[in-house]
Every structure is written in structure tokens, then in C-alpha cells.
Amino acid sequence: MALCLASSSVLSVNTAQAGIFPVTVNNDNGTGLVANTLSWAILQANQSPGADEILLQTDVTVTGVMKRLIDSDTTLTSDTTRRTISGNDEFRPLFIKSGQVTIKNVDIRNGLAKGGGSGEGGDGAGLGGCLFIYDGDISINNSGFNHCNAINSEQHYFGQTGGGGMFGRSHRGGGGLFSRATNNNGAYNGYGNYQNIDSDFAQGGRYGDLSHGGNGGFGAGGGYGYYGNGGNGGFGGGGGYTLDFGLSLYFGGKGGFGAGGGKAWENSPNDGEAGFGGDGQNSAGMGGAIFIRSGSVDFLNSEIHNSSATKNNSTPNQAEAFGGGIFVLHTLQNTNGNNQGMPASLPAVKICDLWFDGNQAETAPQSSNNNNDYFDLADLITFSCELPSEISVLSNGIEISDGDVTPSESDSTDFGSVAVNAQLVSKTYTINNSGQGELNLTGKPVVEIQNSSGQFTVTQQPLSNTLNYQDEVTFEVTFNPTTEGSDTATISIANNDPDENPFDFVIAAEGVEPQPKLIVTHNDQVIAAEDETPSVDDGTDFGYTPVAGGLIEQTFELHNVGFAPLELSNQANSITTTSQFNDMTITSQLSQFELQPNESLPFTVAFDPNQVGPSGINYVNITSNDPDFSNYYFQVTGYGQATMYLNAVQTDIQEGEVLVFEVATDLPVYDHASFQFALTGGVDESDFTQSSSVLSGQAFLTAGYSRTIFNFSTVADGVYEGVEHLTFGILSDDPAINQTTPFILAGSIDDDYIFDNGFETLTVRQLNKKLNQQAGEQTVTCDFSSLNCTFLEQQINLANFSKDTQTQQYVYWLQHTLQSQEPQKDSDNDGLINEHDASPLGLTFDIIVDHETE
């Protein structure tokens, strides 16, 4: 059977911050905690402002209770392939709580809504096998509902005394919309703050110990009352059991709409009454595919196949099973007076091209409004294919109300201040058809300006005057003032929208005297007037340059972006600087003092630091006839660097002495300055004492200081290695330090002593002979009977020393004497002057040890 729908719902377009949330995960447990599942996408759309889209990029199987309810303006649709959402014959796939919701190009199938069971309380109802609509404006377009089932509870369970929920079984507490009760508290286990925001939503009633059982929230059962009334069930939830051991003082809880009532203790006449469609404890199954509680629902070019509303027949059950395809709520009052969860208004349903096939309602009388396909006792379904159109106009993503008489800059209805005979301002508007019927723009011209002085004109008409669903066109309006003062006009758009024809709104603008307007740029970056946040991007932060010899110049440009001549101070220095340390100066002034509209001129500012550290507070000042900023100023800054260098203090030494280097700057540093150092060459840590064995690393110059000393104490190890050449280098990447190259200084360590404790010593007599032979003349004489020696008219007494000590003292005395006499000669030709030679006469190791024949 094919039926038709005419939609009256207004689906307004709101594009502000709309999001698209893709669904790429096949299995969905309904919690919304797994990214890119359907329930996750529903959660994202609920939390996102504006109208959002959930895009199915895969088929989805729901493997748990769908606890994320659509609660916002959302479109649920498929990608280029039509997708399927399956309830896996266990769960209801979708629940819409509120919002302007569109479901299109989607198949929803194999859903199951089974009421939660109870032992002594009432059973929960099975409502909406594939989709439950709580409220909202819903459009179902080109979609299918197949093999969906709504059924009452399957059986009773011993010991369960609360009422069953629309899903959950009871315990002593009532079953919930989302979960089964397991204790004295009513079940909830939902998400989205439904329990806290809506106090009557989804929560099962609590057990009453010597008190009444709690009432169930929407979709939940009432609690068991022990010596108290059983709690009433919420919409679809069963009533709770009452126990008073035959006193008949208390009553079983009443069932919510479609649910069973709670029993009273045996033989008591006070059983709770079932809600509509229920019988005793038994509940109903209603809306095999879709249950519509409230709101507006439009069906277009869709189908409902092979769906059913059934009841469990394992026990005597006189409850009803209505609406194999659709159940439309027909009353605001529950039959037993328990109206918890009943809506404030009945739904409106419009049907066009909705195909029913193979659906079954087990107890339907097959009347025109109660049959296998749909239940509609209040005749709320309208069958019509006269699709209405719906016009909306937007600008800047903001919808303009029909009849709006308060122009605003935010939606482009206020054009602002515009220079007379000098400036044009244009605004673009979008016409959208948010209705499902064809929208015709019938005006000639399509967009008309009324009540106008002639300064507003439509400079671009819409390119089409026929818009299908969600089509849009644009038009442009321009304000070209010829006189000063405020002006208004009315935009009028004739169309076939049944309640917004014509669509009109007021626009406004003000014609003002043309004025100059100054802006300053650097590299096309605008520097705002009164800017006090210097930046490298716009050239107001000059960066780093040395105090000694450093100079940075930045070129800025003045622009007149107004509509009248810009007049600058007609002075030799029309642009000035205010500099705390006199290090910012104008080095290139303007070549003229008047700028026509759209004309520009450059000028140059130099930073030549005269102290280390920040340049202080500096301003560039420009005086002109700009009416907004007669003194246009902005702050500039820079940083003066100290220059780092390396000094040699003592770099060529004998083993056992200390290498000394100085790292210094030409001026004391402003902040702690860091640098890297390294001593390299033919040495390693073993050549130095433990206190100075770190040969590389990071060091600092302390703020306010200009030098630091490095000492490397060498070890005299007695091993002859010859001259060891080395380098000492420093390098800084600290921007506050100027260092153009890594400074490297050479050095050396010599170890050619002719005597050391590791050598075999000679007698003084043998050494004296060798020395005289080597020197070529009698330069050394010793009287060994008195232990006196004469050398170069100096004497040394070797008395009271052992043989080895005498020899040692003699050799060191001899070395010292020659170094004192000829410190700048290289006597042994080893590349080092005498002050670094321990063997100034060129004595070799062989001379020292070769003495057996002497």
C-alpha cells in the first residue's frame, strides 16, 4: 500500500559551527565510548553547536543497548553507498529524544524492543522495535525499516518485585530504560545526564522498606513497597509489587502507558491497574517499527516491511499488540490515571510515498486507523504529497528573521558608515529552501528594494528562481551614498512559502563625509595604531644586534586607506621616535607630507644599540589628520648584544703546569649567557688532574660580568710523549651573545725533561763530564771534595744531599740557569723556546743513561 505525506514541519537552517561526524566502525555497543561508532557520533552531535551530520561510511550492527539518544539538530545519512543499521534482533537501534532530525538514505532493520520482566510487579512495555521518537521535528526520507519487532516481556521471574522497564528486568528496585535492576535501587546506567537533567527520565523506582516504593522515571518500573504502596511505573514501565501480609492496606503500583500493574500480596484486591494496552501484570507490544510519542514526523519516499507488534503467548495474556509498522500516540491521559511521561501535546504525522508490506499487529481489528501497518486512533496521520516550501535568508551564516526591522552588522543588514561619493559597500545574502516542496521566487525582479532613497541597489540578482529541497542561491546589495546621513530600505522577496510571502527585512547604512585613514605596514603586515606588543612578524621587534658595530634598519610604509587626502605634520621630521636609550632613530624620512587615497610612502627606522640588553621602551610617532588616530604610534624594541671572544692566558706549558684560558665579552652581559667549550687534540682526561678532567660541556657568563676563567691542571706522568698540540674552542647559540665564528686557540704541552724519578741517575762527576763535552767548552766546574760547582759565575753547594738528590738538584739548577739567561731561544730545536725546554743543551735520553763505559 502506497501512502503520501505533506510536511508542515519547519526545518530551519543553522550552519553555525556545524560538524560532520563519520561512522567507520561496524560494531557498536551503544555506549558512545568508542571513536567513530554510531553511538559516538550521536554523542559528538549532541555536544556540538549548530546542525550536525552523522555520515555512515559502513554498515552498523548494534551489539548493546543504545544508550546514546539523538538529542540535537542532526542529519543521519549514508555516504555514496546506502548503509544499514541493524539491531541484531536484540536491541532497538535508534531513540530520538529531541531536535530537528533528518534520517535519509538509510536502512534500519532487525531491531527489537522487548519489555523488561518482573515476578510480582508489572512487566515493561515493548515500544518501537527500530525507532522510538520521544519528541522533535523528524524527517524520514528515502529510508527503510525492515524486520523490526515490538514485544511485551517474555516471562515472569521469581523474586523480582519491582516493575519492569522498557528494557530492563526488575529486582526489588524497578527496571530501567537502559538496564536491569540488580538490587534495591532502581536501574539506570544511562549517559548524557538524562537522570540529572530530567528527573523523571529513565530511572527505576527504589525499593521501599516499610515505606512506599519509588515511582519509575520515563521508561522505567516502579519500586517494590514493603508495607507501602508499590511504586507507579513511568511511561512504558510496570508498577511495583506491594506486601502487607493480608492487611490490604496498600496497593500495587499502576503501570505506565502500555505496561502492566504491580500485584498486591496474595488474595488482596489491591492489585495495581495496567496502563493502556496492558492486562493485569502483562504489558503491550506497540509500534513494531516506529513508536511516535510526540513531535512532528514527516515520511517521504520510504518503506516499512515485515515488521510486527506481538505479545508473548507462553502465559495467558490479554494485553494488546498494536501497530505492526507505526504506533502514533492518541491520548494525553493514560487509562489508569498514571500519566507519568505522557506528553503535553500529541504528535503530527505526515505521510507521502510510504510503502507498507508484510507487517503484522497481533491484536489489530483491521480498521482504517488500527491495522497491521499503523495504529492511529486519534487520526493524527495526514496522507498528502503536497509538499510545502520553506524560505530562509542568511548572511554570515546567521539566519535573518522574516519581518526583521532591527538591522545588525552581524547578519549584514547594517552596512555601517560609508563615505559619500567615494565608497561602495556590498553585502551578499543566501536564499535557502529548507522545506521539501519546490520553492518558487516569484518577484519581478526576484529581489526588490522598497522604501529606498536610491542609494541601495541590488547589484546581483539570484541566478535561479526555482529551488528544490535544500537548494540555495545568492544575491548582492550595494550601498552607494550620495548624501550624508542615515538611510534605510526594505528587501522584499516574493515567493510561494505559505506563511512567509513576501519575505522582507530592513537594511540600514549611514552616508558620512569622506575621511582619511592611516595604517602602517611592514612586509604587508599591518601594525595597529597604539600597538604595544612588538613582533618580529611586523618588524616592530628588531631582534638582536651587537652593541659594538651592530645596526639594524627596518622599512615601514604609510598607507592612506581612507577616502580623503591624509595630511602629515609638515615638518622636517614628520615622523619621530621616543627612545629610552636614544638607540632608535628615523634614518629615512618621508619624501612628501600628503597622501591621496590608496597612496603609500616608506620610511626607515634604525636600531643602533648603545647598551647590552633590551632597548627599553621606544615608540614611533606619526601625526596626521586621521580623525581616529591623530597621533598614530606603535612600540618598537630590540636587543643589544655583547660580543664574546677568547683570550690566551697560558697556553704552552710543561707537564705538571696549568693551562689557562679566558672567555670574555666586550661588555658585561645582561642576563646569564650560555656557551659550549671543548679542549681537543692529543690529550684526554687522563692528562689532567681529577678537578679539571672535564674537557667539554656548557658554561655560563654571569649577568653583569664579562669574563670567566678556565684552568686545566696537567699531570706530570714521567712518560715521554713529546710535544702534545691541542685546541680550545667556544661556541654560543645564545641570541643575546654576538659570536660570528667559533673562536679556537692553539696550545701545547711539553714533557721532554732530562730527569725524572723513573730514570737511572748518574753521578755528578759523570754528568759534569758529559755536560762539558756536549757544551764544547769548560763551562761547568765542580769541586766534589767540597761539593761546590761553578756555572756561569753562579755557585751551588751540593753538600748534605744523597747522590741521587745531588744529581737532581744539579740538573734543575742547570736548567733554571740557562732559562734565565736565554729564555727566548730554542736550544734543542723542538719548536718550543727555552722556557718550555727541560733540556736546554739538547741533551738526549741516550746521554743520560749511557754511562757504563764512563
mmCIF file of N, CA, C and O in Angstrom, residues 325-352:
data_model
loop_
_atom_site.group_PDB
_atom_site.id
_atom_site.type_symbol
_atom_site.label_atom_id
_atom_site.label_comp_id
_atom_site.label_asym_id
_atom_site.label_seq_id
_atom_site.Cartn_x
_atom_site.Cartn_y
_atom_site.Cartn_z
ATOM 1 N N GLY A 325 3.571 -1.577 11.933
ATOM 2 C CA GLY A 325 4.542 -0.656 11.354
ATOM 3 C C GLY A 325 4.775 0.540 12.240
ATOM 4 O O GLY A 325 5.894 0.787 12.704
ATOM 5 N N ILE A 326 3.706 1.332 12.492
ATOM 6 C CA ILE A 326 3.830 2.582 13.244
ATOM 7 C C ILE A 326 2.752 2.627 14.319
ATOM 8 O O ILE A 326 1.600 2.273 14.076
ATOM 9 N N PHE A 327 3.122 3.085 15.514
ATOM 10 C CA PHE A 327 2.149 3.398 16.560
ATOM 11 C C PHE A 327 2.232 4.897 16.820
ATOM 12 O O PHE A 327 3.291 5.428 17.161
ATOM 13 N N VAL A 328 1.091 5.598 16.664
ATOM 14 C CA VAL A 328 1.022 7.038 16.902
ATOM 15 C C VAL A 328 0.221 7.260 18.187
ATOM 16 O O VAL A 328 -0.945 6.858 18.264
ATOM 17 N N LEU A 329 0.834 7.861 19.198
ATOM 18 C CA LEU A 329 0.154 8.085 20.461
ATOM 19 C C LEU A 329 -1.110 8.915 20.231
ATOM 20 O O LEU A 329 -1.072 9.959 19.574
ATOM 21 N N HIS A 330 -2.215 8.465 20.840
ATOM 22 C CA HIS A 330 -3.522 9.029 20.520
ATOM 23 C C HIS A 330 -4.179 9.760 21.676
ATOM 24 O O HIS A 330 -5.288 10.285 21.538
ATOM 25 N N THR A 331 -3.521 9.793 22.847
ATOM 26 C CA THR A 331 -4.160 10.381 24.020
ATOM 27 C C THR A 331 -3.121 11.005 24.920
ATOM 28 O O THR A 331 -1.954 10.582 24.926
ATOM 29 N N LEU A 332 -3.531 12.008 25.692
ATOM 30 C CA LEU A 332 -2.654 12.631 26.679
ATOM 31 C C LEU A 332 -2.877 12.067 28.071
ATOM 32 O O LEU A 332 -2.195 12.467 29.021
ATOM 33 N N GLN A 333 -3.854 11.141 28.206
ATOM 34 C CA GLN A 333 -4.191 10.568 29.503
ATOM 35 C C GLN A 333 -4.057 9.048 29.445
ATOM 36 O O GLN A 333 -4.602 8.407 28.550
ATOM 37 N N ASN A 334 -3.311 8.483 30.375
ATOM 38 C CA ASN A 334 -3.245 7.033 30.488
ATOM 39 C C ASN A 334 -4.587 6.524 31.043
ATOM 40 O O ASN A 334 -5.253 7.212 31.824
ATOM 41 N N THR A 335 -4.979 5.331 30.638
ATOM 42 C CA THR A 335 -6.295 4.805 31.017
ATOM 43 C C THR A 335 -6.444 4.589 32.508
ATOM 44 O O THR A 335 -7.566 4.606 33.034
ATOM 45 N N ASN A 336 -5.364 4.385 33.259
ATOM 46 C CA ASN A 336 -5.456 4.139 34.698
ATOM 47 C C ASN A 336 -5.142 5.394 35.518
ATOM 48 O O ASN A 336 -5.008 5.330 36.738
ATOM 49 N N GLY A 337 -5.014 6.540 34.852
ATOM 50 C CA GLY A 337 -4.739 7.781 35.560
ATOM 51 C C GLY A 337 -3.280 8.017 35.889
ATOM 52 O O GLY A 337 -2.930 9.073 36.421
ATOM 53 N N ASN A 338 -2.387 7.042 35.594
ATOM 54 C CA ASN A 338 -0.951 7.212 35.828
ATOM 55 C C ASN A 338 -0.352 7.877 34.586
ATOM 56 O O ASN A 338 -0.027 7.210 33.602
ATOM 57 N N ASN A 339 -0.173 9.180 34.621
ATOM 58 C CA ASN A 339 0.223 9.932 33.436
ATOM 59 C C ASN A 339 1.700 10.306 33.404
ATOM 60 O O ASN A 339 2.106 11.175 32.637
ATOM 61 N N GLN A 340 2.480 9.635 34.260
ATOM 62 C CA GLN A 340 3.913 9.935 34.241
ATOM 63 C C GLN A 340 4.486 9.669 32.848
ATOM 64 O O GLN A 340 4.314 8.609 32.268
ATOM 65 N N GLY A 341 5.182 10.684 32.280
ATOM 66 C CA GLY A 341 5.806 10.527 30.972
ATOM 67 C C GLY A 341 4.895 10.795 29.802
ATOM 68 O O GLY A 341 5.340 10.765 28.655
ATOM 69 N N MET A 342 3.599 11.058 30.040
ATOM 70 C CA MET A 342 2.708 11.406 28.937
ATOM 71 C C MET A 342 3.071 12.801 28.428
ATOM 72 O O MET A 342 3.429 13.682 29.204
ATOM 73 N N PRO A 343 2.976 13.051 27.116
ATOM 74 C CA PRO A 343 3.416 14.335 26.572
ATOM 75 C C PRO A 343 2.403 15.439 26.824
ATOM 76 O O PRO A 343 1.255 15.199 27.184
ATOM 77 N N ALA A 344 2.845 16.677 26.556
ATOM 78 C CA ALA A 344 1.949 17.820 26.679
ATOM 79 C C ALA A 344 1.108 18.008 25.431
ATOM 80 O O ALA A 344 0.063 18.661 25.476
ATOM 81 N N SER A 345 1.563 17.453 24.310
ATOM 82 C CA SER A 345 0.797 17.580 23.061
ATOM 83 C C SER A 345 0.971 16.308 22.246
ATOM 84 O O SER A 345 1.983 15.612 22.362
ATOM 85 N N LEU A 346 -0.015 16.011 21.414
ATOM 86 C CA LEU A 346 0.033 14.819 20.577
ATOM 87 C C LEU A 346 0.865 15.068 19.328
ATOM 88 O O LEU A 346 1.042 16.213 18.908
ATOM 89 N N PRO A 347 1.359 14.001 18.712
ATOM 90 C CA PRO A 347 2.204 14.171 17.534
ATOM 91 C C PRO A 347 1.396 14.539 16.294
ATOM 92 O O PRO A 347 0.172 14.355 16.241
ATOM 93 N N ALA A 348 2.109 15.064 15.291
ATOM 94 C CA ALA A 348 1.550 15.298 13.957
ATOM 95 C C ALA A 348 2.388 14.503 12.974
ATOM 96 O O ALA A 348 3.608 14.629 12.951
ATOM 97 N N VAL A 349 1.717 13.664 12.159
ATOM 98 C CA VAL A 349 2.430 12.766 11.248
ATOM 99 C C VAL A 349 1.960 13.030 9.832
ATOM 100 O O VAL A 349 0.759 13.046 9.562
ATOM 101 N N LYS A 350 2.896 13.248 8.913
ATOM 102 C CA LYS A 350 2.574 13.482 7.508
ATOM 103 C C LYS A 350 3.240 12.388 6.687
ATOM 104 O O LYS A 350 4.424 12.107 6.870
ATOM 105 N N ILE A 351 2.475 11.794 5.778
ATOM 106 C CA ILE A 351 2.975 10.659 5.001
ATOM 107 C C ILE A 351 2.810 10.929 3.514
ATOM 108 O O ILE A 351 1.720 11.267 3.054
ATOM 109 N N CYS A 352 3.914 10.762 2.770
ATOM 110 C CA CYS A 352 3.886 10.797 1.303
ATOM 111 C C CYS A 352 4.789 9.691 0.790
ATOM 112 O O CYS A 352 5.974 9.646 1.132
#
